[in-house]
PDB file of C-alpha atoms in Angstrom:
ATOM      1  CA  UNK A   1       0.303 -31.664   3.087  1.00 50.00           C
ATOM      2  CA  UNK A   2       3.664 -30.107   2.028  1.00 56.00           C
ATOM      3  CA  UNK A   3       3.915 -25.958   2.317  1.00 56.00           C
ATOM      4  CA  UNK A   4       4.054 -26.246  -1.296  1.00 58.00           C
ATOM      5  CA  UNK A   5       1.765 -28.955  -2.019  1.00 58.00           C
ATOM      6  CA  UNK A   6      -0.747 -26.584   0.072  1.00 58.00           C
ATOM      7  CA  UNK A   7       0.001 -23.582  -2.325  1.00 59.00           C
ATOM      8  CA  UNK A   8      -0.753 -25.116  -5.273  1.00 61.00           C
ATOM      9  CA  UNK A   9      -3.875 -26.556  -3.995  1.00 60.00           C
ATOM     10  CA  UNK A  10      -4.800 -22.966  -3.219  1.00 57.00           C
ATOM     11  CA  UNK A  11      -3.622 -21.660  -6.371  1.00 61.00           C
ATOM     12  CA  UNK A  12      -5.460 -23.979  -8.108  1.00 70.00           C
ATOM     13  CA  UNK A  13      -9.017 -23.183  -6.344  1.00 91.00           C
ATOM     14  CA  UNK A  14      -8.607 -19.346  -6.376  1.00 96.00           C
ATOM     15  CA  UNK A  15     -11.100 -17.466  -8.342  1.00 97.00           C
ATOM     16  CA  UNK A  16     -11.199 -13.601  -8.728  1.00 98.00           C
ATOM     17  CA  UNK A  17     -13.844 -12.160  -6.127  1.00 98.00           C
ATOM     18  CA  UNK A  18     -17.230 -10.903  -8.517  1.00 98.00           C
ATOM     19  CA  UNK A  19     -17.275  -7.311  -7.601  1.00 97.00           C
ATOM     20  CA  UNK A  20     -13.527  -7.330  -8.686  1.00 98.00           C
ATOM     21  CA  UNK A  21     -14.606  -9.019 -11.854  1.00 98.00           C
ATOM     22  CA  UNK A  22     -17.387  -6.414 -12.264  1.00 96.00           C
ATOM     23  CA  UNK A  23     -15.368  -3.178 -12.398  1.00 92.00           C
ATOM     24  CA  UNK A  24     -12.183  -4.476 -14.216  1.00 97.00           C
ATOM     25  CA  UNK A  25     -10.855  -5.709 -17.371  1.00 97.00           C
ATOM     26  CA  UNK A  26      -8.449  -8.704 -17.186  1.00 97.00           C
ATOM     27  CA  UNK A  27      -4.997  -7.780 -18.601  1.00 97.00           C
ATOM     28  CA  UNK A  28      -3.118 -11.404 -17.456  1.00 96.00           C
ATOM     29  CA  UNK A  29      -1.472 -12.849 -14.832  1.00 96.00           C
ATOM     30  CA  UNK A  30       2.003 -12.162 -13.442  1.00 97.00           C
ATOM     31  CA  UNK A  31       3.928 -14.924 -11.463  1.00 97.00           C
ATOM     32  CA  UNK A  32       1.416 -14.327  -8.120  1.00 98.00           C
ATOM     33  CA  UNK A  33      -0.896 -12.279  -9.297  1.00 98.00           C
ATOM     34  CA  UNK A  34      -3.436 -11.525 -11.803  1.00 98.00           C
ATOM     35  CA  UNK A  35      -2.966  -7.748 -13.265  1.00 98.00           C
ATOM     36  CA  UNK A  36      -6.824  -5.938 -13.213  1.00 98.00           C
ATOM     37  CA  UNK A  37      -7.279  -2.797 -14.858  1.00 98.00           C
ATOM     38  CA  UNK A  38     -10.202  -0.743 -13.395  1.00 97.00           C
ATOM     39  CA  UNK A  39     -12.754   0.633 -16.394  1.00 96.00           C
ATOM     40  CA  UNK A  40     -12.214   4.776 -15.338  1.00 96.00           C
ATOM     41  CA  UNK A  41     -10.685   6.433 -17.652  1.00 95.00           C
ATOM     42  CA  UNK A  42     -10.158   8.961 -14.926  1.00 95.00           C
ATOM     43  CA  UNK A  43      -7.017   7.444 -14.127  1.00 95.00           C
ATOM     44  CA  UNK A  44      -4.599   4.319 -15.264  1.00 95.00           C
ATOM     45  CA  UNK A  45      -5.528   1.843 -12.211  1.00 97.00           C
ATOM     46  CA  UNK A  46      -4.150  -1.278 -12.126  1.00 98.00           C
ATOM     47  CA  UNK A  47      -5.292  -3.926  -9.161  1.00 98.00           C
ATOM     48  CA  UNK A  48      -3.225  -6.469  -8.359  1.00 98.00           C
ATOM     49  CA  UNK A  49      -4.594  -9.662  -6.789  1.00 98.00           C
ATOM     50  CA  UNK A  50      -2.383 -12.485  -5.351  1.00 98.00           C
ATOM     51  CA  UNK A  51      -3.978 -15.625  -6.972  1.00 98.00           C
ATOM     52  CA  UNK A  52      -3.769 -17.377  -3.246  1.00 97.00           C
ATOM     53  CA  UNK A  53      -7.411 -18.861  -2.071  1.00 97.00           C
ATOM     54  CA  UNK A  54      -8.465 -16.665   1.206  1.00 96.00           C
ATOM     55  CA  UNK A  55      -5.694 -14.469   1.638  1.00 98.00           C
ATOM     56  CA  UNK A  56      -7.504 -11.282   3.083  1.00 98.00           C
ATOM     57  CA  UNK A  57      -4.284  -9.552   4.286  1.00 98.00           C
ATOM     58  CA  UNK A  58      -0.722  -8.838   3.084  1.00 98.00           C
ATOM     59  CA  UNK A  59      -0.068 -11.074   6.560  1.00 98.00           C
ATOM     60  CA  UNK A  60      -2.279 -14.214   5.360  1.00 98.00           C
ATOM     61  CA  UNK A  61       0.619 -14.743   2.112  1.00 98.00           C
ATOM     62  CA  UNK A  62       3.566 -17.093   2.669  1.00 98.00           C
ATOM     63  CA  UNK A  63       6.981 -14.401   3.291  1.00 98.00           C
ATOM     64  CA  UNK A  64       7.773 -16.010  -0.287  1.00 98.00           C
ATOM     65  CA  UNK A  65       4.931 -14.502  -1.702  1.00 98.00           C
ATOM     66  CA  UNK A  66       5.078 -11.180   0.645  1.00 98.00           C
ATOM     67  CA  UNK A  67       8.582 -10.714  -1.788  1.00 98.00           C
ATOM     68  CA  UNK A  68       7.020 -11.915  -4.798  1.00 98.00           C
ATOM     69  CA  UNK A  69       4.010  -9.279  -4.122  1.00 98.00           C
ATOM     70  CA  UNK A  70       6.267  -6.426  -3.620  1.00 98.00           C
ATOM     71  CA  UNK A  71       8.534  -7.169  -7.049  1.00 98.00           C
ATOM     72  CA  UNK A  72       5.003  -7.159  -9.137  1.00 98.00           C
ATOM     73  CA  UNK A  73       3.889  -3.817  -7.098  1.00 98.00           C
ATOM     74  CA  UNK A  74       7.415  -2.518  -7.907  1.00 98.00           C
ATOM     75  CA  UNK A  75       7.072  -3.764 -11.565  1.00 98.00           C
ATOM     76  CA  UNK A  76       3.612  -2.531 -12.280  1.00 98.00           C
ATOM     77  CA  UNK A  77       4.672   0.949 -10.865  1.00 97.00           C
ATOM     78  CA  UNK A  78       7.806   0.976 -13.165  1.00 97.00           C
ATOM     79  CA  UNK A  79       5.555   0.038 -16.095  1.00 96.00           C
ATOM     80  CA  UNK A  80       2.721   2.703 -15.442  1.00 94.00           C
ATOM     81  CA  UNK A  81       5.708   5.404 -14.915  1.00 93.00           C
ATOM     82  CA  UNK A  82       6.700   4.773 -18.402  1.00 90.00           C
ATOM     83  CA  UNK A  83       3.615   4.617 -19.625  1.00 85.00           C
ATOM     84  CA  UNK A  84       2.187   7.666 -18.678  1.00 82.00           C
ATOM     85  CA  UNK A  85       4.671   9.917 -17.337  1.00 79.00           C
ATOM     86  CA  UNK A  86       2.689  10.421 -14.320  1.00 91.00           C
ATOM     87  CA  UNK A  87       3.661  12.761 -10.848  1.00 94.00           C
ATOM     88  CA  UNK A  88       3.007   9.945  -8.341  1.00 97.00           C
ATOM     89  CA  UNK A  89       1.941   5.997  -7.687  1.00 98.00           C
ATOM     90  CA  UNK A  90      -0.457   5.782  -5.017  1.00 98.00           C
ATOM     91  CA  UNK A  91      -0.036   2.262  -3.852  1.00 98.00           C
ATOM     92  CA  UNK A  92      -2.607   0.260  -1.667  1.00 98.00           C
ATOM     93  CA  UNK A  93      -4.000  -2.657   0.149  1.00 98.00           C
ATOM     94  CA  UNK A  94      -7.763  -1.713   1.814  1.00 98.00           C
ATOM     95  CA  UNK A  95      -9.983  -3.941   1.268  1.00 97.00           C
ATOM     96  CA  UNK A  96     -12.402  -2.897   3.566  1.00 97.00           C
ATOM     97  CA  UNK A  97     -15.202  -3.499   0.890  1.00 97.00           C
ATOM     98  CA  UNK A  98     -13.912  -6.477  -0.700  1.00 97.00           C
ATOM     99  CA  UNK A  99     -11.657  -8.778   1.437  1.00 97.00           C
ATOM    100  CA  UNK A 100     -10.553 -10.820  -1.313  1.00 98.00           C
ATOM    101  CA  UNK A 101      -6.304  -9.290  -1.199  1.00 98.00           C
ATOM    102  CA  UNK A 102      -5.663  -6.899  -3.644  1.00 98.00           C
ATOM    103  CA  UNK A 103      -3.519  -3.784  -4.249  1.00 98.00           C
ATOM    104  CA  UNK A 104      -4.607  -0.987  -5.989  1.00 98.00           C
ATOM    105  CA  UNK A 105      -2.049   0.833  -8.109  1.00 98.00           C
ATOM    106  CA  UNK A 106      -2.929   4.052  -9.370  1.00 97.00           C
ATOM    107  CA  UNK A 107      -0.645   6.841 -11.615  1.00 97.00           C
ATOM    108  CA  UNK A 108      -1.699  10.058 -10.356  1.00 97.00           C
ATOM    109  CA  UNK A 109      -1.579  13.870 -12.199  1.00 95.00           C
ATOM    110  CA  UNK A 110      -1.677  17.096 -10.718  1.00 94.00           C
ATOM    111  CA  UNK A 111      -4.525  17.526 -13.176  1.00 94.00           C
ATOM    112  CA  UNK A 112      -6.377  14.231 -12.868  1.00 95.00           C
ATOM    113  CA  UNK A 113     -10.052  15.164 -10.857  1.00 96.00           C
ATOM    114  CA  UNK A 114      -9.249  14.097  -7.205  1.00 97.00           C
ATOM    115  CA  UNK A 115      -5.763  15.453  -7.180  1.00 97.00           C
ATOM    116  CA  UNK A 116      -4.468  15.009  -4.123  1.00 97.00           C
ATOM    117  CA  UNK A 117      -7.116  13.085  -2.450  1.00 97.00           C
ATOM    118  CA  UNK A 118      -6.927   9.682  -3.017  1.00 97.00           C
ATOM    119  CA  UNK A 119      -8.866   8.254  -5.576  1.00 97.00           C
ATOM    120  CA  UNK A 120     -11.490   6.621  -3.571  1.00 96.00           C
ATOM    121  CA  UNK A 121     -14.980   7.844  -3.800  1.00 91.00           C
ATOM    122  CA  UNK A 122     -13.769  11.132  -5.318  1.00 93.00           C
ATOM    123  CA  UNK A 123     -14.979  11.333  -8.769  1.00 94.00           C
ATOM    124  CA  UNK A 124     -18.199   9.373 -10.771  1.00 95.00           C
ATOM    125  CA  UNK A 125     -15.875   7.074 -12.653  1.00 95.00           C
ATOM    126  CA  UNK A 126     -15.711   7.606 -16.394  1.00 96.00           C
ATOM    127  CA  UNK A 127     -15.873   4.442 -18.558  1.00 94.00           C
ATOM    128  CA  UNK A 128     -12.895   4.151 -21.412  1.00 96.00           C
ATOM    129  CA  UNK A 129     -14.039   4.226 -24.660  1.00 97.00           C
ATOM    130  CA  UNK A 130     -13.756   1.188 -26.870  1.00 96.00           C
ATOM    131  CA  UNK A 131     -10.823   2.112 -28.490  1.00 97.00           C
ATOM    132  CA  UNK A 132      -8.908   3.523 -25.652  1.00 96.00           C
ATOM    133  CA  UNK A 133      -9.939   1.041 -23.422  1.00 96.00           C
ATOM    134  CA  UNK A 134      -7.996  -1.336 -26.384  1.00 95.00           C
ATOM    135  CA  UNK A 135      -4.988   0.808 -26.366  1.00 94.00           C
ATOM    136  CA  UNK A 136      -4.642   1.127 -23.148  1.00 94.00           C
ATOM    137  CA  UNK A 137      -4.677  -2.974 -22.400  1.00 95.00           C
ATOM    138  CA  UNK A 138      -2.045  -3.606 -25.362  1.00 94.00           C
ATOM    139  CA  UNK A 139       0.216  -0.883 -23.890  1.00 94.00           C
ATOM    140  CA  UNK A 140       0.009  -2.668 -20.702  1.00 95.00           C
ATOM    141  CA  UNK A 141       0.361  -6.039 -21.531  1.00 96.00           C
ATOM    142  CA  UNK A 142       3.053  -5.550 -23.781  1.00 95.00           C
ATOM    143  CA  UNK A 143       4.777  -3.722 -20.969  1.00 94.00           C
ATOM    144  CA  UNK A 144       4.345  -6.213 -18.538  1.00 96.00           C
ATOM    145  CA  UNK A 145       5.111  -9.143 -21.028  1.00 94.00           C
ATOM    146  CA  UNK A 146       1.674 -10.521 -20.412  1.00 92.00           C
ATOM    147  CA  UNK A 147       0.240 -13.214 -22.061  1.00 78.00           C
ATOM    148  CA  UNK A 148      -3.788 -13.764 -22.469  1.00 66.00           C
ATOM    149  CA  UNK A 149      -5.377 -15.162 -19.875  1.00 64.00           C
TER     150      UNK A 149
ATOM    151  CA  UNK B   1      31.105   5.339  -4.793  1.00 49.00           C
ATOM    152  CA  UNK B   2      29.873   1.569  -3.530  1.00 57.00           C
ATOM    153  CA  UNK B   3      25.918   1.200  -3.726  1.00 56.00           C
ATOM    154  CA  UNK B   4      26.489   0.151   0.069  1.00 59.00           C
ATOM    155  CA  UNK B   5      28.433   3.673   1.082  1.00 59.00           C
ATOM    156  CA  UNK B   6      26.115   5.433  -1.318  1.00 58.00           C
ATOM    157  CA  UNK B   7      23.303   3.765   0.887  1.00 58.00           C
ATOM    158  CA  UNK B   8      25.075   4.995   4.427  1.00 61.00           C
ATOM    159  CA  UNK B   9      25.312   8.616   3.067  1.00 60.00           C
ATOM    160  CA  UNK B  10      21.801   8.526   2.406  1.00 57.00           C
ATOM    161  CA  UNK B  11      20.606   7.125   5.761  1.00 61.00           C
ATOM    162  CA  UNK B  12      22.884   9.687   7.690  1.00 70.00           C
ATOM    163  CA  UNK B  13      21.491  12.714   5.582  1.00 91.00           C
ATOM    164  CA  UNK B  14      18.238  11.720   5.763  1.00 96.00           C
ATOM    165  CA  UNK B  15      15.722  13.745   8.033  1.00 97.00           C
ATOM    166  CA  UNK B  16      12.296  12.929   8.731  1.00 98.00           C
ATOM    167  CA  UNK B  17       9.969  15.571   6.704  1.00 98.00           C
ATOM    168  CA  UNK B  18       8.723  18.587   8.844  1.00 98.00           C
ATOM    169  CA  UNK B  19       4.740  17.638   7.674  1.00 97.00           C
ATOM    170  CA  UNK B  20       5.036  14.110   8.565  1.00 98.00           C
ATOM    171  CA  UNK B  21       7.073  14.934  12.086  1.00 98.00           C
ATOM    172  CA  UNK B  22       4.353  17.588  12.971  1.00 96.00           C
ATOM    173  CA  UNK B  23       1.385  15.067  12.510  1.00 92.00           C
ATOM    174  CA  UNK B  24       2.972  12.479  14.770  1.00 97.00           C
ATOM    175  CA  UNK B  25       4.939  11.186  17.502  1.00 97.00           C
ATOM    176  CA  UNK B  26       7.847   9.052  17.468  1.00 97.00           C
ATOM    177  CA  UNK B  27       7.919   5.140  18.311  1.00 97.00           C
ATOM    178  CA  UNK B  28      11.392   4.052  17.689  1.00 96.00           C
ATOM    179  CA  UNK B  29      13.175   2.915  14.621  1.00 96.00           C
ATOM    180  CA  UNK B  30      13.069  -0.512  12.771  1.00 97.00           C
ATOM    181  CA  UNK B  31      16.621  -1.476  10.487  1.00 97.00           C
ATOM    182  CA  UNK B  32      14.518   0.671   7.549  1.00 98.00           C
ATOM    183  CA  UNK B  33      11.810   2.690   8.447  1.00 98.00           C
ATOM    184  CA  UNK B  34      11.095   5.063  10.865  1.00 98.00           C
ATOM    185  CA  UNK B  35       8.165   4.149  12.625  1.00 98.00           C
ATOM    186  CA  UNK B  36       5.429   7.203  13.722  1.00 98.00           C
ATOM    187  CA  UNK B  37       2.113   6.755  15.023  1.00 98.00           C
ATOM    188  CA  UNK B  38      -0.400   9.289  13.842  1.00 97.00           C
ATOM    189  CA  UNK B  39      -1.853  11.297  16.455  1.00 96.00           C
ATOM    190  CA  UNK B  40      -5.836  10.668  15.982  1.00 96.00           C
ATOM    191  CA  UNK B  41      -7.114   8.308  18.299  1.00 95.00           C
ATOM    192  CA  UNK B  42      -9.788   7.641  16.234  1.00 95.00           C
ATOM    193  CA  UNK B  43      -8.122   4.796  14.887  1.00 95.00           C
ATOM    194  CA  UNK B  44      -4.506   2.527  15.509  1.00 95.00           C
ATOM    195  CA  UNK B  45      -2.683   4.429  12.691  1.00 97.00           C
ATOM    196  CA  UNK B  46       1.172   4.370  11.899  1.00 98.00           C
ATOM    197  CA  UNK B  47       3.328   5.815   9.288  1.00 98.00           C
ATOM    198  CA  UNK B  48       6.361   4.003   8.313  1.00 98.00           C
ATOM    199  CA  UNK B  49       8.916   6.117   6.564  1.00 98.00           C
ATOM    200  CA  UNK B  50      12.293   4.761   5.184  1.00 98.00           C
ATOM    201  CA  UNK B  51      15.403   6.209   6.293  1.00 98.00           C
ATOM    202  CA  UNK B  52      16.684   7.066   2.318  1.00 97.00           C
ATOM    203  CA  UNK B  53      17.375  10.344   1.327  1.00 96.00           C
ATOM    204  CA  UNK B  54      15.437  11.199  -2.205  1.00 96.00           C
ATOM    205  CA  UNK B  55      13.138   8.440  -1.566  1.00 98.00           C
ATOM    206  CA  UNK B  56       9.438   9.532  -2.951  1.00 98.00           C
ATOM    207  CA  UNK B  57       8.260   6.241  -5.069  1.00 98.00           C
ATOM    208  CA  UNK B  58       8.562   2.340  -3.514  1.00 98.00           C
ATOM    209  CA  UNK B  59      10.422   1.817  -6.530  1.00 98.00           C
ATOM    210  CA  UNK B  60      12.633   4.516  -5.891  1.00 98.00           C
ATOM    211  CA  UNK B  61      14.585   2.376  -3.118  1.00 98.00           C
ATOM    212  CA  UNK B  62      17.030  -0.487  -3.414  1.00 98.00           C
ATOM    213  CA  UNK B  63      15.188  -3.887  -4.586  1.00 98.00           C
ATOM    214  CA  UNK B  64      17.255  -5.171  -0.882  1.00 98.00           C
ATOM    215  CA  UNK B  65      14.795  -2.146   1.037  1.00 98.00           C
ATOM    216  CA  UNK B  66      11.792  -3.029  -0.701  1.00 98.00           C
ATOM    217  CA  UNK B  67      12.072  -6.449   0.683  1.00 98.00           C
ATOM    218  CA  UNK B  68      12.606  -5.003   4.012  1.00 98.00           C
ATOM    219  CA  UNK B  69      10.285  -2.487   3.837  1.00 98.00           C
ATOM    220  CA  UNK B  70       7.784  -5.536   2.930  1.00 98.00           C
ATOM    221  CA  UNK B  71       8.587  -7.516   5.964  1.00 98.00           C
ATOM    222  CA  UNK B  72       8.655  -4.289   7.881  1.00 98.00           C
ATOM    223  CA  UNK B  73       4.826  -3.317   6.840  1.00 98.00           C
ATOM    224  CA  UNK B  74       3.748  -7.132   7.596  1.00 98.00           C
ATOM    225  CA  UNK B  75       5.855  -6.745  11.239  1.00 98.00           C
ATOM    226  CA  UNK B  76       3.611  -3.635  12.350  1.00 98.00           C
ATOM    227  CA  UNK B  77       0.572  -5.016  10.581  1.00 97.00           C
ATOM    228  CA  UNK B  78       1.263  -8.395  13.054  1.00 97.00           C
ATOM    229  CA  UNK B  79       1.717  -6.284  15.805  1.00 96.00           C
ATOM    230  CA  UNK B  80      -1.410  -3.879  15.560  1.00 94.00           C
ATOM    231  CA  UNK B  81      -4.001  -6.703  14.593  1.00 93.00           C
ATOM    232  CA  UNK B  82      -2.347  -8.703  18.166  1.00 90.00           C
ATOM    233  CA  UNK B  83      -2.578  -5.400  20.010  1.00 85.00           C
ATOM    234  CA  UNK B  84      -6.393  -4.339  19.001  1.00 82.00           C
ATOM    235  CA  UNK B  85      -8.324  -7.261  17.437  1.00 79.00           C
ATOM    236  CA  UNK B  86      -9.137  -4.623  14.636  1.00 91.00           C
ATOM    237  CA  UNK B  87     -11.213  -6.169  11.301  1.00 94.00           C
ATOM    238  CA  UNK B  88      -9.049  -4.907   8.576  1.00 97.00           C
ATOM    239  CA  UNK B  89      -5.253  -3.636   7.968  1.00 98.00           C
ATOM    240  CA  UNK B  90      -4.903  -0.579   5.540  1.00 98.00           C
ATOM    241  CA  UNK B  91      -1.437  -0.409   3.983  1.00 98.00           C
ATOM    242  CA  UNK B  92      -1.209   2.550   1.458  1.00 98.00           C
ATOM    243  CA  UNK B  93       2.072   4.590   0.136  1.00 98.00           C
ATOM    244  CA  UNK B  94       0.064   7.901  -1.181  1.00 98.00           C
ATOM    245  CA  UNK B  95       2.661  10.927  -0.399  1.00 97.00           C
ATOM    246  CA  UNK B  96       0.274  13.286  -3.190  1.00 97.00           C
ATOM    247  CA  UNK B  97       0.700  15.764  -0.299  1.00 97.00           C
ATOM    248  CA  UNK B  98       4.055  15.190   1.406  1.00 97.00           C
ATOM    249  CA  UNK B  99       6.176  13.943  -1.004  1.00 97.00           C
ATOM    250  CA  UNK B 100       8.565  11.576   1.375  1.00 98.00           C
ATOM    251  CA  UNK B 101       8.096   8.075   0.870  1.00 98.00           C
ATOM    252  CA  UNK B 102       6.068   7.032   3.910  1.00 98.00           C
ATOM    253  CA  UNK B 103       3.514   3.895   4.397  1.00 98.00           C
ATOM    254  CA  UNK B 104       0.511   3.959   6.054  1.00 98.00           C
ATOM    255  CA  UNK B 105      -0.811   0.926   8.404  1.00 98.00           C
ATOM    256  CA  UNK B 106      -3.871   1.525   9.798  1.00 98.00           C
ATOM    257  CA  UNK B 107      -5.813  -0.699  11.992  1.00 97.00           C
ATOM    258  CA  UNK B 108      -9.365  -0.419  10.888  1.00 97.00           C
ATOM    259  CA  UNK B 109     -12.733  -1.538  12.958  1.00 95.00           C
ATOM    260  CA  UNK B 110     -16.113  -2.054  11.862  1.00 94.00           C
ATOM    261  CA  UNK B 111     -17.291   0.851  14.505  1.00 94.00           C
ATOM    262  CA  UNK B 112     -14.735   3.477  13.843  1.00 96.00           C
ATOM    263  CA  UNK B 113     -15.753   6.402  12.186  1.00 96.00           C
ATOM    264  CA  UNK B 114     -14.801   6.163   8.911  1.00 97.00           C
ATOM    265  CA  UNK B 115     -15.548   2.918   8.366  1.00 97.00           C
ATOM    266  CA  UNK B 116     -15.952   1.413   5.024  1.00 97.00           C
ATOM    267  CA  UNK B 117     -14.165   4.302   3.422  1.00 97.00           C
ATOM    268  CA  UNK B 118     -10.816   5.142   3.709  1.00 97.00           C
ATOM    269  CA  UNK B 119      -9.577   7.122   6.287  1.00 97.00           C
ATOM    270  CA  UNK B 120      -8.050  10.381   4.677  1.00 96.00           C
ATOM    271  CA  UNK B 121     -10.225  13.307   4.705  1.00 91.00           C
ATOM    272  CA  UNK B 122     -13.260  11.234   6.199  1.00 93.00           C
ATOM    273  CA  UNK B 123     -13.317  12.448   9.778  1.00 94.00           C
ATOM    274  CA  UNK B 124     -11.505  15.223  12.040  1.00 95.00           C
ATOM    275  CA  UNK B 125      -8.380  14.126  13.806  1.00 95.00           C
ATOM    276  CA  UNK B 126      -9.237  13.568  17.378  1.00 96.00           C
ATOM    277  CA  UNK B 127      -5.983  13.702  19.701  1.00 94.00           C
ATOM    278  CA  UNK B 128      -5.089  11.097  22.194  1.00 96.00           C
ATOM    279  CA  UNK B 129      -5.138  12.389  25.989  1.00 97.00           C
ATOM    280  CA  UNK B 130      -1.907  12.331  27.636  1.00 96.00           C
ATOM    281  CA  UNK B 131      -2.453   8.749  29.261  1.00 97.00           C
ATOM    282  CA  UNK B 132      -3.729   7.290  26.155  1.00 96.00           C
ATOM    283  CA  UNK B 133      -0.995   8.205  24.121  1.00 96.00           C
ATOM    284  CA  UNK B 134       1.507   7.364  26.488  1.00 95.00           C
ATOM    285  CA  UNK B 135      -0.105   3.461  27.154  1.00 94.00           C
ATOM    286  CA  UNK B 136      -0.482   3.175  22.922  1.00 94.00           C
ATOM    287  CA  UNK B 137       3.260   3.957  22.138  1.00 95.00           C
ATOM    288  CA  UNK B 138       4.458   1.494  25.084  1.00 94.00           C
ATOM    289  CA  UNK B 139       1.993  -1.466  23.501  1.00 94.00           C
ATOM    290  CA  UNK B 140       3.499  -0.574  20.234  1.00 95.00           C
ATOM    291  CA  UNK B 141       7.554  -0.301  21.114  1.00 96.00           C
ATOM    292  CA  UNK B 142       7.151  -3.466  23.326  1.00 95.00           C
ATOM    293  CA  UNK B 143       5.382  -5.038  20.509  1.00 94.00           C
ATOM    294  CA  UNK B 144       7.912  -4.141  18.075  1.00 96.00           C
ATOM    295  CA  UNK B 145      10.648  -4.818  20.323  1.00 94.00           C
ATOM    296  CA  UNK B 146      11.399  -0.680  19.682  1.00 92.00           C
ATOM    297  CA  UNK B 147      14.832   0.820  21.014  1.00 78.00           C
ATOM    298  CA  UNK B 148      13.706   4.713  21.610  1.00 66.00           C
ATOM    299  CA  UNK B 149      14.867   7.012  19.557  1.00 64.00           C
TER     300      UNK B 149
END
């Protein structure tokens, strides 16, 4: 099977992991990956998850898609900056709970409530309301030029 | 000025933060990043920090470094999961605290003590003895094919 042939066939059988599924809202895909935005109002996070069937690591992607990952962490970033207006992007890849690849994007304030531990396990997450929840997808998608999924 | 003499003047004025330098010890430098490993020896753990003065965000580099800061993370990520077996890579660019743009890679293992969680803040540095220092920072310069500094 070609390289490419190979990375379709994965493409085409990838499916989001459940327990991403579970905490998230789908905003749409990007060229690799599909653009997750976690329900806590606590903070704008974003995940990012490379639509690639069993890639665990940043390693297990083709160096095409490495490239392609870091341009949609980079464009994500730029889009949550203007966004928000926030002091810092905490970027990362764990995974240590779910292996299914995916980086966590997160605009962090001096005044948001784990400031400036990371965000993990630091405060009961806070659901968005209906309406902001709404508002905050449109912003997002319109800054990302996403369509539906 | 040229982007590629702007990008020279930054790399000779740049100076590795006085946080990040007191936290760690010196490996060697890749054609980016200076690479540091952290001294806990509770867990593989190294911080890769671009040579760019100003640098703070991922985005805040040249689209040219974030490729090569890419292939630099998935380099040391190759090299620690060959060097310790370990379950899990961490990548994260936090910098809430020190404000240089620096990457973590941590080799994570089912066993070590912070294990699922993330490693900041989840268990007290514990320092390498002389000999196990010494052995780690050969492994990872002859992994990394690392001219000393």
């Amino acid at each position: 099977m070609s390289q490419q042939t190979a990375q379709s066939t994965a493409a085409a059988a990838w499916s989001l992991d459940p327990q991403l599924a579970r905490d998230t809202v789908p905003a749409g895909d990007l060229t690799l990956c599909r653009v997750l935005l976690i329900n806590d109002a606590n903070y704008p996070w974003v995940l990012l998850v490379p639509r690639r069937l069993g890639a665990v690591e940043i390693i297990d992607l083709a160096v095409t898609d490495q490239v392609q990952l870091m341009a949609e962490i980079a464009q994500v970033s730029r889009a949550m900056k203007a966004m928000i207006g926030c002091d810092k992007i905490n970027v990362a890849a764990l995974g240590n709970v779910v292996a299914q690849l995916h980086v966590h994007v997160v605009a962090r304030g001096r005044r948001d409530p784990a400031w400036p531990k990371p965000v993990w396990g630091a405060a009961p997450p806070v659901a968005y309301s209906e309406s902001g929840l709404r508002s905050r997808l449109a912003d997002l998608r319109e800054r990302l030029d996403l369509p539906a999924i």
